[in-house]
Amino acid sequence: MNNHYDYLVVGAGLYGSVFAHEAKKAGKSVLVIDKRPNIAGNVFTEDIEGIHVHKYGAHIFHTNNKKVWNYITQFAEFNRFTNSPVANYHGELYSLPFNMYTFNKMWGVVTPEEAEAKIEEQKREAGITEPKNLEEQAISLVGKDIFEKLIKGYTEKQWGRDCKDLPAFIIKRLPVRLTFDNNYFNALYQGIPVGGYTQMVANMLDGVEVRLEEDYLEKKAEYDALADKVIYTGPIDAYFGYSMGYLEYRSVRFETELLDKPNFQGNAAVNYTDRETPWTRIIEHKWFEFGRDAEGNDLPKTVISREYSSEWKPGDEPYYPVNDEKNGALYEKYKELAQAEKHVVFGGRLGEYKYYDMDAVIASALDMCEKELA
Ligand SMILES: Cc1cc2nc3c(=O)[nH]c(=O)nc-3n(C[C@H](O)[C@H](O)[C@H](O)COP(=O)(O)OP(=O)(O)OC[C@H]3O[C@@H](n4cnc5c(N)ncnc54)[C@H](O)[C@@H]3O)c2cc1C
């Protein structure tokens, strides 16, 4: 334990952990703190009955960035999990993303030509040239059947509003595949870290001093005195005491259950695309690792999480930043204040109020390391 450090890293998520690892490697002294009782931030996985449960939402690593892939695989071996979600519409099951399996189930079409012709026919029948809202936009892109069964209910649950009352620009494209391909992410590299994300982050933080259940903002002066520089990965508005107002987030509520049976739904993710089922999707965590433990034994129990979209209010867990004009303008004001804090680097999804996939947050942290540790 030191009395003084080169760097204090606030937040043991991916951004903070990449920085801490690189700083230590560069010979700097680093202290990492986190207000939660665990490391790994939002990629935290908790071990329940041998299953790595994704506590803050399902996390599937996928990237086309070879530098990031080479970097992250130093800390974990990745399995070959491929994200192939299933849609459940009133008990009818469809493959996602929209592809030949989906179209065959929906219309009985067999060849790509037939599927294409059916989509074109549906688009023509709708006759929409200038979509005025999300509903019209989606129908003009994929036709009525796919909209009604696979888009409408899910989107309305996500946004808490009717698709007719949502702006058209939310959906710019709706990719359809005329191939039998259920692989959701078209990424070169994809998988789940064997042993869970928490173990992967623990490997990144190996040899770094970490203090948990420490809220930086509660003892800011004390912590600032401990280090020359601060890498802050908490919410930027919280850092400034919300002096200019709250940045808003979209929230998700999870209901997690341990079930005394080996298989609940046979897939990691099932989206409930009807309006009546209150949850948006159910995650069955064991299927991220093929239902087996580290020794390759089948796990006798299963853990599921029902996800509900919920309104965010100050104090709730922040999930997805709201990328609208109002929040964008407010963030710019906080960013200006942040630039004046010369001893602090604001980074990561909360520090930059930005939706980052895991690969992007790692790339962003590595870029920052290059500048900061040069
Ligand atoms: C529901 C959901 C699902 C996602 N799924 C995927 C996916 O499938 N694939 C993918 O690539 N990406 C996914 N992501 C994105 C992924 O979660 C982020 O890229 C990643 O977690 C960002 O890491 P971070 O270090 O910036 O933030 P975080 O992981 O949030 O880390 C910030 C840390 O700072 C700590 N902290 C905050 N304030 C303080 C304070 N005052 N004092 C001390 N500590 C503090 C927090 O406790 C937290 O641990 C998903 C995101 C969400 C919301």
Coordinates of C-alpha atoms and ligand atoms in Angstrom, one line a residue:
M1 CA 0.0 0.0 0.0
N2 CA 1.3 3.4 -1.0
N3 CA 0.6 6.9 0.5
H4 CA 0.8 8.5 -2.9
Y5 CA 0.1 7.2 -6.4
D6 CA 0.7 8.5 -9.9
Y7 CA -2.9 7.6 -10.8
L8 CA -6.2 7.2 -9.0
V9 CA -8.6 5.3 -11.2
V10 CA -12.3 5.8 -10.3
G11 CA -14.2 2.8 -11.5
A12 CA -13.1 -0.8 -12.0
G13 CA -15.1 -1.3 -15.2
L14 CA -13.4 -2.1 -18.5
Y15 CA -12.2 1.4 -19.2
G16 CA -10.6 1.9 -15.7
S17 CA -9.2 -1.7 -15.7
V18 CA -7.5 -1.3 -19.2
F19 CA -5.9 2.0 -18.0
A20 CA -4.8 0.5 -14.6
H21 CA -3.2 -2.5 -16.4
E22 CA -1.3 -0.3 -18.9
A23 CA -0.3 2.2 -16.2
K24 CA 1.1 -0.5 -14.0
K25 CA 2.9 -2.0 -17.0
A26 CA 4.5 1.4 -17.7
G27 CA 5.9 1.4 -14.2
K28 CA 3.3 3.9 -12.7
S29 CA 1.8 3.4 -9.3
V30 CA -2.0 3.0 -9.5
L31 CA -4.9 2.8 -7.1
V32 CA -8.3 1.7 -8.4
I33 CA -11.5 2.4 -6.4
D34 CA -15.1 1.4 -7.1
K35 CA -18.2 2.2 -5.1
R36 CA -19.7 -1.2 -5.9
P37 CA -18.7 -4.3 -3.8
N38 CA -17.2 -5.9 -7.0
I39 CA -14.9 -5.2 -9.8
A40 CA -15.8 -5.3 -13.6
G41 CA -18.4 -2.5 -13.7
N42 CA -21.3 -3.4 -15.9
V43 CA -19.7 -6.5 -17.4
F44 CA -19.7 -8.1 -13.9
T45 CA -20.7 -11.7 -13.9
E46 CA -21.8 -13.4 -10.6
D47 CA -21.3 -17.1 -10.0
I48 CA -24.7 -18.8 -9.2
E49 CA -24.6 -22.6 -9.1
G50 CA -21.7 -22.6 -11.5
I51 CA -23.4 -20.3 -13.9
H52 CA -21.9 -16.9 -14.8
V53 CA -24.8 -14.6 -14.5
H54 CA -24.5 -11.3 -16.3
K55 CA -25.8 -9.0 -13.6
Y56 CA -26.1 -5.8 -15.6
G57 CA -27.5 -7.2 -18.8
A58 CA -26.3 -9.8 -21.3
H59 CA -22.9 -9.0 -22.6
I60 CA -21.6 -10.6 -25.8
F61 CA -18.2 -9.6 -27.0
H62 CA -17.9 -8.9 -30.7
T63 CA -15.4 -6.9 -32.7
N64 CA -13.8 -6.4 -36.1
N65 CA -10.9 -4.7 -34.4
K66 CA -7.9 -7.0 -34.4
K67 CA -5.9 -4.9 -32.1
V68 CA -8.7 -5.0 -29.4
W69 CA -9.2 -8.7 -29.9
N70 CA -5.4 -9.4 -29.5
Y71 CA -5.5 -7.2 -26.4
I72 CA -8.5 -8.7 -24.7
T73 CA -7.5 -12.3 -25.3
Q74 CA -4.4 -11.8 -23.2
F75 CA -6.7 -11.9 -20.2
A76 CA -9.2 -14.6 -21.1
E77 CA -9.7 -17.4 -23.6
F78 CA -13.0 -16.8 -25.5
N79 CA -15.5 -19.5 -26.3
R80 CA -17.2 -19.6 -29.7
F81 CA -20.6 -18.4 -28.6
T82 CA -22.6 -16.9 -31.5
N83 CA -25.5 -14.6 -30.7
S84 CA -28.6 -16.1 -32.4
P85 CA -31.6 -14.7 -30.6
V86 CA -35.1 -16.2 -31.1
A87 CA -38.3 -14.1 -31.2
N88 CA -41.4 -15.3 -29.5
Y89 CA -44.6 -13.8 -30.8
H90 CA -47.6 -15.3 -28.9
G91 CA -45.8 -18.6 -28.9
E92 CA -44.8 -18.5 -32.5
L93 CA -41.0 -18.7 -32.7
Y94 CA -38.9 -16.9 -35.3
S95 CA -35.2 -16.6 -36.0
L96 CA -33.4 -13.3 -35.6
P97 CA -32.0 -11.3 -37.2
F98 CA -34.5 -11.4 -40.1
N99 CA -33.2 -14.0 -42.5
M100 CA -34.3 -17.0 -44.6
Y101 CA -35.3 -19.0 -41.6
T102 CA -37.5 -16.1 -40.5
F103 CA -39.1 -15.7 -43.9
N104 CA -39.7 -19.4 -44.3
K105 CA -41.6 -19.5 -41.0
M106 CA -43.5 -16.3 -41.7
W107 CA -44.6 -17.0 -45.3
G108 CA -43.5 -20.5 -46.2
V109 CA -41.1 -19.1 -48.8
V110 CA -38.2 -21.4 -49.7
T111 CA -35.9 -19.5 -52.0
P112 CA -34.2 -16.1 -51.6
E113 CA -36.1 -14.9 -54.8
E114 CA -39.4 -15.8 -53.2
A115 CA -38.6 -14.1 -50.0
E116 CA -37.4 -10.9 -51.8
A117 CA -40.6 -10.9 -53.9
K118 CA -42.7 -11.3 -50.7
I119 CA -41.0 -8.4 -49.0
E120 CA -41.3 -6.2 -52.1
E121 CA -45.0 -7.1 -52.4
Q122 CA -45.6 -6.1 -48.7
K123 CA -43.8 -2.8 -49.2
R124 CA -45.8 -2.0 -52.3
E125 CA -49.1 -2.9 -50.6
A126 CA -48.3 -0.5 -47.8
G127 CA -47.7 2.3 -50.3
I128 CA -45.8 4.5 -48.0
T129 CA -43.5 7.0 -49.7
E130 CA -42.9 9.5 -46.9
P131 CA -43.0 7.8 -43.5
K132 CA -44.3 10.1 -40.9
N133 CA -43.5 8.0 -37.8
L134 CA -41.6 4.8 -36.8
E135 CA -44.5 2.5 -37.7
E136 CA -44.7 3.9 -41.3
Q137 CA -40.9 3.8 -41.5
A138 CA -40.6 0.2 -40.5
I139 CA -43.5 -0.9 -42.8
S140 CA -41.9 0.9 -45.7
L141 CA -38.7 -1.0 -45.0
V142 CA -39.9 -4.6 -44.4
G143 CA -43.6 -4.7 -44.9
K144 CA -46.6 -5.3 -42.6
D145 CA -46.1 -8.9 -41.4
I146 CA -42.6 -8.5 -40.1
F147 CA -43.5 -5.2 -38.5
E148 CA -46.6 -6.5 -36.8
K149 CA -45.1 -9.7 -35.5
L150 CA -41.4 -8.9 -34.8
I151 CA -41.0 -5.1 -34.5
K152 CA -44.1 -3.4 -33.2
G153 CA -44.6 -4.9 -29.7
Y154 CA -41.0 -5.1 -28.8
T155 CA -40.3 -1.5 -29.8
E156 CA -43.4 -0.2 -28.0
K157 CA -42.3 -2.0 -24.8
Q158 CA -38.7 -0.6 -25.2
W159 CA -39.9 3.0 -25.6
G160 CA -43.0 2.9 -23.5
R161 CA -44.9 4.5 -26.4
D162 CA -46.9 3.5 -29.5
C163 CA -44.9 3.2 -32.7
K164 CA -47.2 5.8 -34.3
D165 CA -46.0 8.3 -31.7
L166 CA -42.3 7.6 -32.2
P167 CA -40.2 9.5 -34.7
A168 CA -39.3 7.7 -38.0
F169 CA -35.6 8.4 -37.6
I170 CA -35.1 5.9 -34.8
I171 CA -35.1 3.2 -37.4
K172 CA -32.8 4.1 -40.3
R173 CA -32.3 0.6 -41.7
L174 CA -33.7 -2.8 -41.0
P175 CA -31.3 -5.3 -42.5
V176 CA -32.8 -8.4 -44.0
R177 CA -30.6 -11.3 -45.0
L178 CA -31.5 -13.5 -47.9
T179 CA -29.3 -16.3 -46.5
F180 CA -29.8 -18.9 -43.7
D181 CA -27.7 -17.0 -41.2
N182 CA -28.8 -16.5 -37.6
N183 CA -25.5 -14.9 -36.5
Y184 CA -26.7 -11.6 -35.1
F185 CA -23.3 -9.8 -35.1
N186 CA -21.5 -9.9 -38.3
A187 CA -18.2 -9.6 -36.5
L188 CA -14.9 -11.2 -37.3
Y189 CA -14.3 -12.0 -33.6
Q190 CA -17.1 -13.0 -31.2
G191 CA -17.4 -15.0 -28.0
I192 CA -17.8 -15.0 -24.2
P193 CA -14.7 -15.2 -21.9
V194 CA -14.3 -18.6 -20.5
G195 CA -14.6 -18.3 -16.7
G196 CA -16.7 -15.2 -16.9
Y197 CA -16.1 -11.5 -17.4
T198 CA -15.3 -10.9 -13.7
Q199 CA -12.4 -13.3 -13.9
M200 CA -11.2 -11.6 -17.1
V201 CA -11.2 -8.2 -15.4
A202 CA -9.5 -9.7 -12.3
N203 CA -6.7 -10.8 -14.6
M204 CA -6.4 -7.3 -16.0
L205 CA -6.2 -5.9 -12.4
D206 CA -3.7 -8.6 -11.3
G207 CA -1.1 -6.8 -9.1
V208 CA -3.0 -3.5 -9.0
E209 CA -4.3 -2.2 -5.6
V210 CA -8.1 -2.1 -5.7
R211 CA -10.4 -0.8 -3.0
L212 CA -14.1 -1.6 -3.2
E213 CA -17.2 0.1 -1.7
E214 CA -15.4 3.4 -1.9
D215 CA -17.4 6.3 -3.4
Y216 CA -14.9 8.8 -4.8
L217 CA -17.4 11.7 -4.7
E218 CA -18.1 11.2 -1.0
K219 CA -14.4 11.7 -0.1
K220 CA -13.2 13.6 -3.2
A221 CA -10.7 15.9 -1.5
E222 CA -9.2 13.0 0.5
Y223 CA -8.8 10.9 -2.7
D224 CA -7.5 13.7 -4.8
A225 CA -4.7 14.2 -2.3
L226 CA -3.7 10.6 -2.8
A227 CA -2.7 10.9 -6.5
D228 CA -1.2 13.2 -9.1
K229 CA -3.9 12.5 -11.6
V230 CA -7.4 11.0 -11.7
I231 CA -8.9 8.8 -14.3
Y232 CA -12.7 9.2 -13.7
T233 CA -15.1 6.7 -15.2
G234 CA -18.2 7.6 -13.2
P235 CA -21.1 9.8 -14.5
I236 CA -19.8 13.2 -15.6
D237 CA -22.9 15.1 -14.2
A238 CA -22.4 13.5 -10.8
Y239 CA -18.8 14.7 -10.8
F240 CA -20.0 18.3 -11.0
G241 CA -22.8 17.7 -8.4
Y242 CA -25.5 17.8 -11.2
S243 CA -25.0 21.6 -11.1
M244 CA -26.5 22.0 -14.6
G245 CA -29.1 19.2 -14.3
Y246 CA -29.3 15.5 -14.8
L247 CA -28.2 13.7 -17.9
E248 CA -30.9 11.1 -18.7
Y249 CA -30.6 7.4 -19.4
R250 CA -32.9 4.7 -20.6
S251 CA -33.2 2.0 -18.0
V252 CA -33.7 -1.7 -17.8
R253 CA -35.0 -3.7 -14.8
F254 CA -33.9 -7.3 -14.4
E255 CA -35.8 -10.0 -12.5
T256 CA -33.4 -12.9 -12.0
E257 CA -34.6 -16.4 -10.9
L258 CA -32.7 -19.7 -10.2
L259 CA -34.8 -22.6 -11.5
D260 CA -34.4 -26.2 -10.4
K261 CA -34.4 -27.5 -14.0
P262 CA -31.7 -27.9 -16.6
N263 CA -33.3 -26.0 -19.5
F264 CA -35.8 -23.3 -19.6
Q265 CA -35.8 -22.0 -23.1
G266 CA -33.0 -23.7 -25.0
N267 CA -31.3 -20.4 -26.0
A268 CA -29.4 -17.6 -24.4
A269 CA -31.8 -14.9 -25.6
V270 CA -35.5 -15.0 -26.4
N271 CA -37.2 -11.7 -27.4
Y272 CA -40.9 -11.4 -26.6
T273 CA -42.1 -9.4 -29.6
D274 CA -45.8 -9.2 -28.7
R275 CA -47.2 -6.2 -26.8
E276 CA -49.0 -8.2 -24.1
T277 CA -46.0 -10.0 -22.5
P278 CA -44.6 -7.4 -20.1
W279 CA -41.0 -8.2 -20.4
T280 CA -38.9 -7.5 -23.5
R281 CA -36.7 -10.6 -23.4
I282 CA -35.5 -13.5 -21.2
I283 CA -31.9 -14.3 -20.9
E284 CA -30.9 -17.8 -19.9
H285 CA -27.3 -17.3 -18.8
K286 CA -26.0 -20.9 -19.0
W287 CA -26.3 -21.0 -22.8
F288 CA -23.6 -18.3 -23.1
E289 CA -21.3 -21.1 -22.0
F290 CA -23.2 -24.1 -23.6
G291 CA -24.8 -25.1 -20.3
R292 CA -21.6 -26.6 -18.9
D293 CA -19.2 -25.8 -16.1
A294 CA -15.5 -25.4 -16.3
E295 CA -14.9 -29.2 -16.3
G296 CA -17.4 -29.7 -19.1
N297 CA -20.2 -31.2 -16.9
D298 CA -23.8 -30.3 -17.7
L299 CA -25.2 -27.9 -15.1
P300 CA -28.3 -29.3 -13.4
K301 CA -30.0 -25.9 -12.7
T302 CA -30.5 -22.7 -14.7
V303 CA -30.7 -19.0 -14.1
I304 CA -33.0 -16.7 -16.1
S305 CA -33.4 -12.9 -16.2
R306 CA -36.5 -11.3 -17.4
E307 CA -35.8 -7.8 -18.8
Y308 CA -38.2 -4.9 -18.5
S309 CA -37.8 -1.5 -20.0
S310 CA -38.3 1.1 -17.3
E311 CA -38.4 4.8 -17.0
W312 CA -35.1 6.2 -15.6
K313 CA -35.2 8.6 -12.7
P314 CA -32.2 10.2 -10.9
G315 CA -30.7 7.7 -8.5
D316 CA -31.5 4.7 -10.7
E317 CA -28.7 2.6 -12.4
P318 CA -27.7 4.4 -15.6
Y319 CA -27.8 2.1 -18.6
Y320 CA -28.2 3.7 -22.1
P321 CA -27.5 7.4 -22.6
V322 CA -30.3 9.2 -24.4
N323 CA -28.9 10.6 -27.6
D324 CA -31.3 13.5 -28.1
E325 CA -30.7 17.2 -28.6
K326 CA -31.5 18.1 -25.0
N327 CA -29.1 15.6 -23.4
G328 CA -26.4 16.2 -26.1
A329 CA -26.4 20.0 -25.3
L330 CA -26.3 19.3 -21.6
Y331 CA -23.4 16.9 -22.0
E332 CA -21.5 19.6 -24.0
K333 CA -21.8 22.0 -21.1
Y334 CA -20.4 19.4 -18.7
K335 CA -17.7 18.6 -21.2
E336 CA -16.6 22.2 -21.1
L337 CA -16.3 22.1 -17.3
A338 CA -14.4 18.8 -17.6
Q339 CA -11.8 20.3 -19.9
A340 CA -11.0 22.8 -17.1
E341 CA -10.2 20.0 -14.7
K342 CA -6.6 19.6 -15.8
H343 CA -5.7 16.8 -13.3
V344 CA -8.7 14.6 -14.4
V345 CA -9.3 12.5 -17.5
F346 CA -13.0 11.7 -18.0
G347 CA -13.5 8.4 -19.8
G348 CA -15.8 5.4 -20.5
R349 CA -19.5 5.2 -21.0
L350 CA -20.5 7.4 -18.0
G351 CA -17.5 9.8 -18.1
E352 CA -18.2 10.6 -21.8
Y353 CA -22.0 10.0 -21.7
K354 CA -21.7 7.7 -24.7
Y355 CA -22.9 4.3 -25.6
Y356 CA -19.8 2.2 -26.1
D357 CA -19.7 -1.5 -26.9
M358 CA -17.1 -3.3 -25.0
D359 CA -14.6 -3.3 -27.9
A360 CA -15.1 0.4 -28.4
V361 CA -14.5 1.2 -24.8
I362 CA -11.3 -0.9 -24.8
A363 CA -10.1 0.9 -28.0
S364 CA -10.9 4.3 -26.4
A365 CA -9.0 3.4 -23.2
L366 CA -6.0 2.2 -25.2
D367 CA -6.0 5.4 -27.2
M368 CA -6.0 7.4 -24.0
C369 CA -3.2 5.3 -22.6
E370 CA -1.1 6.1 -25.6
K371 CA -1.5 9.8 -24.9
E372 CA -1.3 9.7 -21.2
L373 CA 1.5 7.2 -20.6
A374 CA 3.7 8.2 -23.5
Ligands
LIG1 C1 -27.8 -3.5 -20.7 C2 -26.4 -3.4 -21.5 C3 -26.0 -4.5 -22.3 C4 -24.8 -4.4 -23.0 N1 -24.4 -5.4 -23.8 C5 -23.3 -5.3 -24.5 C6 -22.9 -6.4 -25.4 O1 -23.6 -7.4 -25.5 N2 -21.7 -6.2 -26.0 C7 -20.9 -5.1 -25.9 O2 -19.8 -5.1 -26.6 N3 -21.2 -4.2 -25.0 C8 -22.4 -4.2 -24.3 N4 -22.7 -3.2 -23.5 C9 -21.8 -2.1 -23.2 C10 -20.8 -2.4 -22.1 O3 -21.5 -2.5 -20.9 C11 -19.8 -1.1 -21.9 O4 -19.1 -1.0 -23.1 C12 -18.9 -1.2 -20.7 O5 -19.5 -1.7 -19.6 C13 -18.3 0.2 -20.4 O6 -17.3 0.1 -19.4 P1 -16.9 1.4 -18.6 O7 -15.7 1.0 -17.8 O8 -17.0 2.6 -19.4 O9 -18.2 1.6 -17.6 P2 -18.7 0.8 -16.4 O10 -18.6 -0.7 -16.6 O11 -20.0 1.3 -16.0 O12 -17.7 1.1 -15.2 C14 -17.8 2.3 -14.4 C15 -17.5 2.0 -13.0 O13 -17.4 3.2 -12.2 C16 -17.9 3.0 -11.0 N5 -18.2 4.3 -10.4 C17 -19.1 5.2 -10.8 N6 -19.1 6.3 -10.0 C18 -18.2 6.0 -9.0 C19 -17.8 6.8 -7.9 N7 -18.3 8.0 -7.6 N8 -16.9 6.2 -7.1 C20 -16.3 5.0 -7.3 N9 -16.7 4.3 -8.4 C21 -17.6 4.8 -9.2 C22 -19.1 2.1 -11.2 O14 -19.5 1.5 -10.0 C23 -18.6 1.2 -12.3 O15 -18.1 0.0 -11.8 C24 -24.0 -3.2 -22.8 C25 -24.4 -2.2 -22.0 C26 -25.6 -2.2 -21.4 C27 -26.1 -1.1 -20.6

